Coordinates of C-alpha atoms and ligand atoms in Angstrom, one line a residue:
X1 CA -0.3 -0.2 -0.2
X2 CA 1.5 3.6 -0.9
X3 CA 0.3 5.4 2.3
X4 CA 2.9 7.6 1.7
X5 CA 1.1 9.1 -1.7
X6 CA -1.6 10.4 0.6
X7 CA 0.2 11.6 3.4
X8 CA 1.9 14.9 4.8
X9 CA 5.2 13.9 6.5
X10 CA 6.6 16.0 9.1
X11 CA 10.3 16.2 9.7
X12 CA 11.2 16.6 13.8
X13 CA 14.7 17.7 14.7
X14 CA 14.8 16.4 18.0
X15 CA 17.3 18.4 19.7
X16 CA 14.8 21.4 19.0
X17 CA 11.5 20.3 19.1
X18 CA 10.6 19.9 23.0
X19 CA 12.6 19.6 26.0
X20 CA 10.9 17.6 28.9
X21 CA 13.6 17.6 31.6
X22 CA 14.8 21.0 31.6
X23 CA 18.4 20.3 30.4
X24 CA 18.0 22.6 27.3
X25 CA 17.7 19.8 24.9
X26 CA 14.7 18.4 23.0
X27 CA 13.9 14.6 23.5
X28 CA 11.7 11.5 22.8
X29 CA 9.4 12.3 25.8
X30 CA 9.1 15.7 24.5
X31 CA 7.9 14.7 21.1
X32 CA 5.5 12.5 22.8
X33 CA 3.9 15.5 24.7
X34 CA 3.5 17.1 21.4
X35 CA 1.9 14.5 19.5
X36 CA -1.3 15.9 19.7
X37 CA -0.1 19.3 17.9
X38 CA 1.0 16.9 14.9
X39 CA -2.3 15.3 14.9
X40 CA -4.0 18.2 14.9
X41 CA -2.1 19.3 11.6
X42 CA -3.0 16.5 10.0
X43 CA 0.4 14.6 9.7
X44 CA 0.4 10.9 8.6
X45 CA 4.1 10.4 9.4
X46 CA 7.2 12.0 11.5
X47 CA 10.6 11.5 10.5
X48 CA 13.2 11.7 13.1
X49 CA 16.5 13.2 12.7
X50 CA 18.9 10.8 14.0
X51 CA 18.2 9.8 17.7
X52 CA 20.6 7.1 17.6
X53 CA 23.8 7.0 20.5
X54 CA 26.2 9.9 19.0
X55 CA 28.9 11.9 20.1
X56 CA 27.1 14.8 18.3
X57 CA 30.1 16.1 16.4
X58 CA 27.2 16.7 13.5
X59 CA 24.1 16.5 15.7
X60 CA 23.4 12.7 15.8
X61 CA 24.6 12.2 11.9
X62 CA 27.6 10.8 13.5
X63 CA 26.4 7.6 14.7
X64 CA 28.4 5.7 17.5
X65 CA 25.6 2.8 18.0
X66 CA 22.9 2.1 15.6
X67 CA 21.0 -0.1 18.1
X68 CA 20.8 2.6 21.1
X69 CA 19.1 5.8 21.7
X70 CA 21.4 8.9 22.4
X71 CA 20.7 9.1 26.3
X72 CA 20.2 12.9 26.0
X73 CA 17.1 11.9 23.9
X74 CA 15.7 9.5 26.5
X75 CA 15.7 5.6 26.4
X76 CA 14.7 2.6 24.4
X77 CA 11.6 2.4 26.0
X78 CA 10.9 6.1 25.4
X79 CA 11.4 5.3 21.5
X80 CA 9.0 2.5 21.8
X81 CA 6.6 4.6 23.5
X82 CA 6.7 7.2 20.8
X83 CA 6.0 4.7 18.1
X84 CA 3.1 3.4 20.2
X85 CA 1.6 6.7 21.1
X86 CA 1.9 7.8 17.7
X87 CA 0.3 4.7 16.1
X88 CA -2.6 5.4 18.1
X89 CA -2.7 8.7 16.5
X90 CA -2.4 7.3 13.0
X91 CA 1.1 8.8 12.7
X92 CA 3.8 6.3 11.4
X93 CA 7.5 7.0 12.7
X94 CA 10.5 7.1 10.1
X95 CA 14.0 7.1 11.2
X96 CA 17.0 8.6 9.7
X97 CA 19.3 6.2 8.3
X98 CA 22.8 7.2 8.0
X99 CA 24.6 4.6 6.3
X100 CA 27.2 6.5 4.4
X101 CA 29.6 6.7 7.3
X102 CA 29.6 6.5 11.0
X103 CA 31.1 8.3 14.0
X104 CA 34.9 7.5 14.5
X105 CA 33.5 6.5 17.9
X106 CA 31.8 3.6 16.8
X107 CA 33.1 0.0 18.1
X108 CA 33.4 -0.9 14.2
X109 CA 35.7 2.1 13.5
X110 CA 37.7 1.7 16.9
X111 CA 38.2 -2.1 15.9
X112 CA 39.0 -1.2 12.3
X113 CA 42.2 0.6 13.5
X114 CA 43.6 -3.1 14.3
X115 CA 44.4 -4.4 10.9
X116 CA 44.0 -8.0 12.0
X117 CA 40.6 -7.4 13.4
X118 CA 37.4 -8.6 11.5
X119 CA 36.3 -5.1 11.1
X120 CA 39.7 -4.0 9.4
X121 CA 38.0 -3.3 5.8
X122 CA 35.3 -1.6 7.4
X123 CA 36.1 1.7 6.4
X124 CA 38.1 3.3 3.2
X125 CA 41.6 3.1 4.4
X126 CA 44.6 4.2 2.4
X127 CA 48.3 4.6 2.9
X128 CA 48.6 7.6 1.1
X129 CA 50.5 8.8 -2.0
X130 CA 54.2 8.8 -2.2
X131 CA 55.9 11.9 -0.6
X132 CA 53.8 11.8 2.3
X133 CA 51.0 13.0 0.6
X134 CA 47.3 12.4 0.8
X135 CA 45.6 9.3 -1.2
X136 CA 44.1 11.8 -3.6
X137 CA 42.7 15.1 -4.2
X138 CA 39.2 14.6 -3.1
X139 CA 37.6 17.7 -1.2
X140 CA 35.1 16.9 1.1
X141 CA 31.3 18.4 1.9
X142 CA 32.1 20.8 4.7
X143 CA 35.2 22.2 2.9
X144 CA 38.9 20.9 2.8
X145 CA 40.2 17.8 2.2
X146 CA 38.7 14.4 3.0
X147 CA 41.3 12.6 4.3
X148 CA 42.6 12.0 8.2
X149 CA 45.5 10.0 9.2
X150 CA 44.9 7.8 12.0
X151 CA 48.3 6.9 14.0
X152 CA 47.6 3.8 15.4
X153 CA 46.7 2.2 11.8
X154 CA 49.2 4.3 10.0
X155 CA 46.8 4.9 7.5
X156 CA 44.4 7.5 6.3
X157 CA 40.7 7.2 6.6
X158 CA 38.3 8.7 4.1
X159 CA 35.6 11.3 5.5
X160 CA 33.5 13.0 2.9
X161 CA 31.7 14.9 6.1
X162 CA 33.4 16.0 9.0
X163 CA 36.8 14.3 10.5
X164 CA 34.8 12.2 13.0
X165 CA 32.6 11.0 10.0
X166 CA 34.2 8.2 8.6
X167 CA 32.7 6.5 5.2
X168 CA 32.1 3.0 5.4
X169 CA 33.7 1.0 2.9
X170 CA 31.1 -1.4 1.0
X171 CA 33.4 -3.5 -1.0
X172 CA 33.4 -5.2 2.4
X173 CA 30.4 -7.6 2.1
X174 CA 30.1 -7.6 6.0
X175 CA 29.3 -3.9 6.2
X176 CA 25.9 -4.2 4.1
X177 CA 25.2 -7.3 6.1
X178 CA 25.5 -4.9 9.5
X179 CA 23.4 -2.6 7.4
X180 CA 20.6 -5.2 6.7
X181 CA 20.7 -6.1 10.7
X182 CA 20.1 -2.6 11.6
X183 CA 17.1 -2.3 9.4
X184 CA 15.6 -5.4 10.7
X185 CA 16.3 -4.2 14.1
X186 CA 14.3 -1.1 13.8
X187 CA 11.8 -2.3 11.5
X188 CA 11.0 -5.0 14.1
X189 CA 10.2 -2.3 16.4
X190 CA 7.4 -1.1 14.3
X191 CA 9.3 2.0 12.5
X192 CA 7.3 2.4 9.1
X193 CA 10.8 3.2 7.2
X194 CA 13.4 5.5 6.7
X195 CA 14.8 8.8 5.3
X196 CA 18.2 7.9 4.1
X197 CA 21.0 10.2 4.3
X198 CA 23.5 10.9 1.4
X199 CA 22.2 7.6 0.0
X200 CA 23.8 8.2 -3.6
X201 CA 27.2 8.3 -2.4
X202 CA 27.7 4.9 -0.8
X203 CA 29.5 3.2 -3.5
X204 CA 33.1 4.4 -4.2
X205 CA 34.2 3.6 -7.6
X206 CA 37.7 3.9 -7.2
X207 CA 40.1 6.2 -5.0
X208 CA 41.7 7.9 -7.9
X209 CA 42.1 11.6 -8.2
X210 CA 39.3 13.5 -9.5
X211 CA 39.0 16.0 -12.1
X212 CA 39.5 19.4 -9.9
X213 CA 36.2 21.3 -9.5
X214 CA 35.6 24.5 -7.7
X215 CA 33.8 22.3 -5.0
X216 CA 33.9 18.3 -4.3
X217 CA 36.6 17.5 -6.4
X218 CA 36.4 13.7 -6.7
X219 CA 32.4 13.7 -7.0
X220 CA 32.6 11.8 -10.1
X221 CA 34.4 8.9 -8.4
X222 CA 31.1 8.3 -6.0
X223 CA 28.2 10.0 -7.2
X224 CA 25.3 7.6 -8.2
X225 CA 27.6 4.8 -8.9
X226 CA 25.8 1.5 -10.3
X227 CA 27.2 -0.2 -6.9
X228 CA 25.0 2.3 -5.1
X229 CA 22.0 1.0 -7.0
X230 CA 23.2 -2.7 -6.1
X231 CA 23.0 -2.0 -2.6
X232 CA 19.7 -0.3 -2.7
X233 CA 18.4 -3.1 -4.6
X234 CA 19.7 -5.4 -1.7
X235 CA 18.1 -3.1 0.8
X236 CA 14.9 -3.4 -0.7
X237 CA 14.5 -7.1 0.1
X238 CA 14.8 -6.6 3.7
X239 CA 12.7 -3.3 3.7
X240 CA 9.9 -5.5 1.3
X241 CA 9.8 -8.1 4.3
X242 CA 8.2 -5.3 6.5
X243 CA 6.4 -3.3 3.7
X244 CA 8.7 -0.5 4.6
X245 CA 9.0 3.2 2.9
X246 CA 12.2 5.1 1.9
X247 CA 13.0 8.2 0.7
X248 CA 16.6 8.9 0.0
X249 CA 18.4 12.0 0.2
X250 CA 20.3 12.2 -3.1
X251 CA 22.7 15.1 -3.8
X252 CA 23.5 16.6 -7.3
X253 CA 20.8 14.3 -8.9
X254 CA 19.3 15.5 -12.1
X255 CA 15.7 14.1 -12.8
X256 CA 17.0 11.3 -14.8
X257 CA 19.5 10.2 -12.0
X258 CA 16.6 10.5 -9.6
X259 CA 14.5 8.3 -11.8
X260 CA 16.7 5.5 -11.7
X261 CA 17.0 5.7 -7.9
X262 CA 13.1 5.8 -7.2
X263 CA 11.1 4.5 -10.5
X264 CA 9.0 2.0 -9.6
X265 CA 10.4 -0.9 -11.5
X266 CA 13.9 -0.1 -10.1
X267 CA 12.9 -1.4 -6.6
X268 CA 15.4 0.9 -5.0
X269 CA 13.9 3.8 -3.0
X270 CA 10.4 5.1 -2.9
X271 CA 10.9 9.0 -3.3
X272 CA 14.2 11.0 -3.6
X273 CA 15.1 14.2 -2.1
X274 CA 16.5 16.1 -4.8
X275 CA 18.2 19.6 -4.5
X276 CA 18.1 21.7 -7.6
X277 CA 15.3 23.8 -6.5
X278 CA 17.3 24.8 -3.4
X279 CA 20.2 25.8 -5.5
X280 CA 18.2 28.6 -7.5
X281 CA 19.5 31.1 -5.3
X282 CA 23.0 30.2 -5.1
X283 CA 26.2 30.6 -7.1
X284 CA 28.2 27.3 -7.3
X285 CA 28.2 26.5 -3.6
X286 CA 25.5 27.0 -1.1
X287 CA 27.7 29.7 0.9
X288 CA 27.7 32.1 -2.0
X289 CA 24.1 33.4 -2.7
X290 CA 22.7 35.4 -5.1
X291 CA 19.3 37.0 -5.4
X292 CA 16.5 34.7 -5.6
X293 CA 14.8 34.6 -8.9
X294 CA 11.3 33.3 -8.7
X295 CA 11.2 32.2 -12.4
X296 CA 14.3 29.9 -12.2
X297 CA 12.5 28.4 -9.2
X298 CA 9.4 27.9 -11.2
X299 CA 10.9 26.3 -14.0
X300 CA 12.8 24.1 -12.0
X301 CA 9.9 22.7 -10.3
X302 CA 8.1 22.2 -13.4
X303 CA 10.9 20.4 -15.0
X304 CA 10.7 18.1 -11.7
X305 CA 6.9 17.7 -11.6
X306 CA 7.2 16.9 -15.3
X307 CA 9.9 14.4 -15.4
X308 CA 8.9 12.4 -12.1
X309 CA 6.1 10.6 -11.4
X310 CA 5.9 11.5 -7.9
X311 CA 8.2 14.1 -5.9
X312 CA 9.1 14.4 -2.6
X313 CA 8.1 18.1 -1.9
X314 CA 10.0 20.1 0.7
X315 CA 11.1 23.7 0.9
X316 CA 13.0 23.4 4.4
X317 CA 14.8 21.0 6.1
X318 CA 17.6 21.0 9.2
X319 CA 20.4 21.9 6.4
X320 CA 18.7 24.8 4.7
X321 CA 18.0 28.4 5.8
X322 CA 14.2 29.1 6.7
X323 CA 11.8 29.6 3.4
X324 CA 10.0 32.7 4.2
X325 CA 13.0 35.0 4.2
X326 CA 14.4 33.0 1.4
X327 CA 11.7 32.5 -1.2
X328 CA 9.1 34.7 0.5
X329 CA 9.1 38.1 2.0
X330 CA 9.6 38.9 5.8
X331 CA 7.7 42.3 5.2
X332 CA 4.6 40.2 3.8
X333 CA 5.6 37.4 6.5
X334 CA 2.1 35.9 6.6
X335 CA 1.0 36.5 3.0
X336 CA 4.3 34.7 1.8
X337 CA 4.1 32.1 4.4
X338 CA 0.8 31.0 3.6
X339 CA 1.7 31.4 -0.3
X340 CA 4.7 28.8 0.2
X341 CA 2.3 26.6 2.3
X342 CA 0.0 26.6 -0.9
X343 CA 2.9 25.8 -3.0
X344 CA 4.1 22.7 -1.0
X345 CA 0.6 21.2 -0.3
X346 CA -0.7 21.4 -4.1
X347 CA 2.1 20.4 -6.0
X348 CA 1.7 16.6 -7.2
X349 CA 4.2 14.4 -4.7
X350 CA 4.4 14.0 -1.1
X351 CA 4.8 17.0 1.1
X352 CA 7.3 17.1 3.7
X353 CA 6.8 19.8 6.4
X354 CA 9.6 20.8 8.4
X355 CA 9.1 21.5 12.3
X356 CA 8.5 25.4 12.7
X357 CA 7.5 25.7 8.9
X358 CA 3.9 25.5 10.0
X359 CA 4.2 28.6 12.3
X360 CA 6.2 30.9 9.6
X361 CA 9.6 30.7 11.9
X362 CA 12.2 32.3 10.2
X363 CA 16.0 32.7 10.5
X364 CA 18.1 33.1 13.5
X365 CA 18.4 36.4 14.9
X366 CA 22.3 36.0 16.1
X367 CA 24.8 38.5 15.6
X368 CA 28.1 36.8 16.4
X369 CA 29.9 33.8 14.9
X370 CA 30.3 32.3 18.4
X371 CA 26.6 31.8 18.9
X372 CA 26.6 29.4 15.9
X373 CA 26.7 25.5 16.8
X374 CA 26.9 23.6 13.4
X375 CA 30.1 21.7 12.2
X376 CA 29.6 23.1 8.8
X377 CA 29.6 26.6 9.7
X378 CA 32.5 26.2 11.8
X379 CA 34.5 24.4 9.2
X380 CA 33.7 27.3 6.6
X381 CA 34.6 29.9 8.9
X382 CA 37.7 28.5 9.5
X383 CA 38.1 28.1 5.5
X384 CA 37.3 31.7 5.3
X385 CA 39.5 32.7 8.0
X386 CA 42.5 31.1 5.9
X387 CA 41.8 33.1 2.8
X388 CA 41.8 36.1 5.3
X389 CA 38.3 36.9 4.7
X390 CA 37.3 39.5 7.3
X391 CA 35.1 39.3 9.9
X392 CA 32.2 41.1 8.7
X393 CA 31.8 39.4 5.2
X394 CA 32.3 35.9 7.2
X395 CA 29.5 36.9 9.6
X396 CA 27.5 38.1 6.1
X397 CA 27.9 34.7 4.6
X398 CA 27.4 32.4 7.6
X399 CA 24.5 34.3 9.0
X400 CA 22.7 33.8 5.6
X401 CA 23.4 30.2 4.8
X402 CA 24.2 28.2 8.4
X403 CA 22.4 25.2 8.6
X404 CA 21.5 26.7 12.6
X405 CA 19.0 29.0 10.8
X406 CA 16.6 26.3 10.8
X407 CA 17.9 24.6 14.0
X408 CA 16.7 27.0 16.8
X409 CA 14.1 25.6 19.4
X410 CA 10.5 25.3 18.3
X411 CA 8.4 28.4 19.2
X412 CA 5.5 26.9 21.3
X413 CA 4.5 30.0 23.1
X414 CA 5.5 33.7 23.8
X415 CA 7.0 32.6 27.3
X416 CA 10.8 32.6 28.5
X417 CA 12.5 30.3 25.9
X418 CA 9.4 29.9 23.6
X419 CA 8.1 27.1 25.9
X420 CA 11.0 24.7 24.4
X421 CA 12.7 24.4 27.7
X422 CA 12.5 25.2 31.4
X423 CA 16.5 25.4 31.4
X424 CA 19.0 26.9 28.9
X425 CA 18.5 26.1 25.4
X426 CA 21.3 24.3 23.6
X427 CA 20.8 26.7 21.0
X428 CA 19.5 29.9 21.3
X429 CA 15.7 30.6 20.9
X430 CA 15.1 33.4 18.3
X431 CA 13.9 36.5 20.3
X432 CA 10.8 37.0 17.9
X433 CA 9.0 33.9 20.0
X434 CA 6.7 36.7 21.4
X435 CA 5.5 37.5 18.0
X436 CA 5.8 34.2 16.4
X437 CA 4.7 31.2 18.3
X438 CA 2.0 28.3 18.1
X439 CA 0.0 29.3 21.1
X440 CA -1.0 32.7 19.5
X441 CA -1.7 31.3 16.2
X442 CA -3.7 28.3 17.8
X443 CA -6.1 31.0 18.8
X444 CA -6.1 32.8 15.6
X445 CA -8.1 31.6 12.6
X446 CA -6.1 33.7 10.1
X447 CA -3.0 32.4 11.1
X448 CA -0.3 30.5 9.1
X449 CA -0.9 27.6 11.1
X450 CA -4.6 27.9 10.7
X451 CA -3.7 27.9 7.0
X452 CA -1.9 24.8 7.2
X453 CA -4.0 22.6 8.9
X454 CA -7.0 24.1 6.7
X455 CA -5.0 23.1 3.6
X456 CA -3.7 19.9 4.6
X457 CA -7.8 18.9 5.0
X458 CA -8.2 20.4 1.8
X459 CA -5.5 18.0 0.2
X460 CA -7.1 15.1 2.3
X461 CA -10.3 16.1 0.8
X462 CA -9.6 16.6 -2.8
X463 CA -8.5 14.0 -4.9
X464 CA -7.0 16.2 -7.3
X465 CA -4.7 17.8 -5.4
X466 CA -3.3 14.8 -4.5
X467 CA -3.4 12.3 -7.3
X468 CA -4.2 14.8 -10.2
X469 CA -1.9 15.4 -13.0
X470 CA 0.1 18.4 -13.0
X471 CA -0.2 20.9 -16.0
X472 CA 1.9 24.1 -16.0
X473 CA 0.0 27.1 -16.9
X474 CA 2.2 30.1 -16.1
X475 CA 6.0 30.5 -14.8
X476 CA 6.7 34.0 -15.3
X477 CA 9.2 36.5 -13.5
X478 CA 6.3 36.9 -10.5
X479 CA 3.5 34.3 -11.3
X480 CA 3.3 30.7 -10.8
X481 CA 0.1 29.2 -11.9
X482 CA -0.7 25.5 -12.6
X483 CA -3.5 23.0 -12.8
X484 CA -4.3 19.8 -10.9
X485 CA -6.6 17.4 -13.0
X486 CA -8.3 14.3 -12.1
X487 CA -11.5 12.7 -13.7
X488 CA -13.0 16.1 -14.2
X489 CA -11.9 17.7 -11.1
X490 CA -9.9 20.7 -12.2
X491 CA -8.3 22.7 -9.6
X492 CA -6.2 25.9 -10.4
X493 CA -3.4 27.2 -8.2
X494 CA -2.1 30.7 -8.7
X495 CA 0.7 32.2 -6.8
X496 CA 2.1 35.8 -6.7
X497 CA 5.6 35.8 -5.6
X498 CA 6.0 39.4 -5.3
X499 CA 5.3 42.6 -3.2
X500 CA 3.9 44.0 -6.1
X501 CA 0.2 43.4 -7.2
X502 CA -0.1 41.1 -10.4
X503 CA -3.0 40.6 -13.0
X504 CA -3.6 37.3 -14.5
X505 CA -6.0 35.6 -17.0
X506 CA -6.6 32.2 -14.9
X507 CA -10.3 32.3 -13.9
X508 CA -12.4 29.8 -12.0
X509 CA -14.6 29.6 -8.7
X510 CA -12.6 30.6 -5.8
X511 CA -11.8 27.8 -3.4
X512 CA -8.8 29.6 -1.2
X513 CA -7.3 32.9 -1.1
X514 CA -4.6 34.1 1.7
X515 CA -6.6 37.3 1.4
X516 CA -10.2 38.1 2.4
X517 CA -12.1 38.0 -0.6
X518 CA -15.5 36.7 -2.1
X519 CA -14.9 35.9 -6.0
X520 CA -11.5 36.2 -8.2
X521 CA -11.3 38.5 -11.0
X522 CA -7.8 38.1 -12.1
X523 CA -6.3 40.7 -9.9
X524 CA -3.9 39.4 -7.2
X525 CA -2.4 41.3 -3.8
X526 CA 1.4 41.0 -2.8
X527 CA 2.2 37.7 -2.2
X528 CA -1.5 36.4 -2.8
X529 CA -1.8 32.6 -3.3
X530 CA -5.4 31.4 -4.7
X531 CA -6.9 27.8 -5.4
X532 CA -9.8 28.0 -7.9
X533 CA -11.8 25.2 -9.3
X534 CA -13.4 25.2 -12.9
X535 CA -16.8 25.6 -12.9
X536 CA -19.0 23.0 -14.6
Ligands
ISL601 O1 23.8 21.0 3.7 C1 24.1 20.7 2.6 C2 23.1 21.1 1.7 O2 22.8 22.8 1.6 C3 25.1 19.7 2.3 O3 25.9 19.9 1.8 C4 24.6 18.4 3.4 O4 25.6 18.4 3.7 C5 24.2 17.3 2.3 O5 22.9 17.8 1.8 C6 24.2 16.1 3.1 O6 23.4 16.1 4.5 C7 22.8 15.1 5.0 O7 24.2 14.4 5.5 C8 25.0 15.4 6.4 C9 24.4 16.0 7.5 O8 25.3 16.8 8.0 C10 23.4 16.7 7.3 O9 22.8 17.0 8.1 C11 22.5 15.6 6.4 O10 21.0 16.1 6.1 C12 26.1 14.4 7.0 O11 25.4 13.1 7.3
CA602 CA1 16.1 17.1 27.4

């Protein structure tokens, strides 16, 4: 059963969702306390960013034990309770599966340092090139080279991400068997599936030098290689034993590459998170931003809508700055927040909502580099310093792109620490929590939260909005319009991505507008979103 085609999926960043014991860190009991919120929103599944044991170099994306819960987040009993309590509310639980790398604290890695151990080949070890040079010229996702020398083994190990995230070696057959066991362990507990971290990087075709590129030299040796497809087909067999669902995060994929990962006949993943629409406002790398041009964004969305049968739709996650300041307008905070909600919930695919998006949370209001926590931001800062980039400019770059923008604690109410914790939060709560919080928005039928709730219900109600075909109508410098069509049910969505009014030729009976209006005459206010229905 493809339940995920009808569901709205909600991403939780556990560390920042709800703290239950005053230590300033969100936890599993905190999530349980807030399940009613998710049920009210109409969420069909939650995806938890990693909650496994981890030294937290990359907030859980560096796992040191796949079968244990990070004590900061609670116990295995709490996890089982969460699965049960969510289940009672009709909410499935998805875990984050990080299998490209483990933490260097994992006992596999620690054992791997000994060449005679059964774990010796679990990681990508290499002697290095003659003359004391690194094994190759590859560069990593967080900037800089991606090799680290281990004095105990007297070899280098590969890490495409942080130094303490060592890449697993899938040429060693035991690694895949270990991963299969991990899948079974969680599926037996009642987990409904996984979001698979950087899943198209698993197979390293060779460790030869890469073509020099401004970023990620070496990419051609490990991006979506055939070996990765093989691994995914093998994992699929385990998943099928439980009817489990997977969405894979696939970096740098084109629609054709995504089809190879999630085409129905391929028996690999169910869905793919792609990045092209998130790259419309960047130059080469995510740290160099350019002005957001809606037209490029619309064209990209149209291409993906047309080239894939079913998309994983998202505008935010824990790696991206918040969507309102990025694609919308803080001046028209409410209007543009609702417009982006409309886009997310009316395209063809499965919408993924990131915590805080439903109340229009915006980027952090930090003022100093030392308020940042993210390992990526810190690495980039180090590199910029090395190039003598002045502090002001470093701050300008990092404050706009830092992943911490999306990681500040959830703003439940206008009280101290936004209702997130009774203690000192691990990452600062935005001072705007008096103005942007759930408690206020729940009372307000005109709030962004109420709009999300209403649209989620409309989507459940109208088959055309879920399963209808996608027909682009207009993708200009300012207006994006498309139709969703299913067996005579025709719904038109018109979105004005601008602070200036617009006039369009699309007509129909008004189903929804984020402005108070009775009918639709083709005139759109700033950041207005309307849903129309063809009159029969
Ligand atoms: O942040 C990014 C996109 O703007 C990427 O460089 C990101 O690192 C990449 O998408 C991979 O992300 C995933 O794996 C990382 C982890 O840090 C991210 O949080 C996770 O989503 C390593 O596990
Ligand atoms: Ca806690």
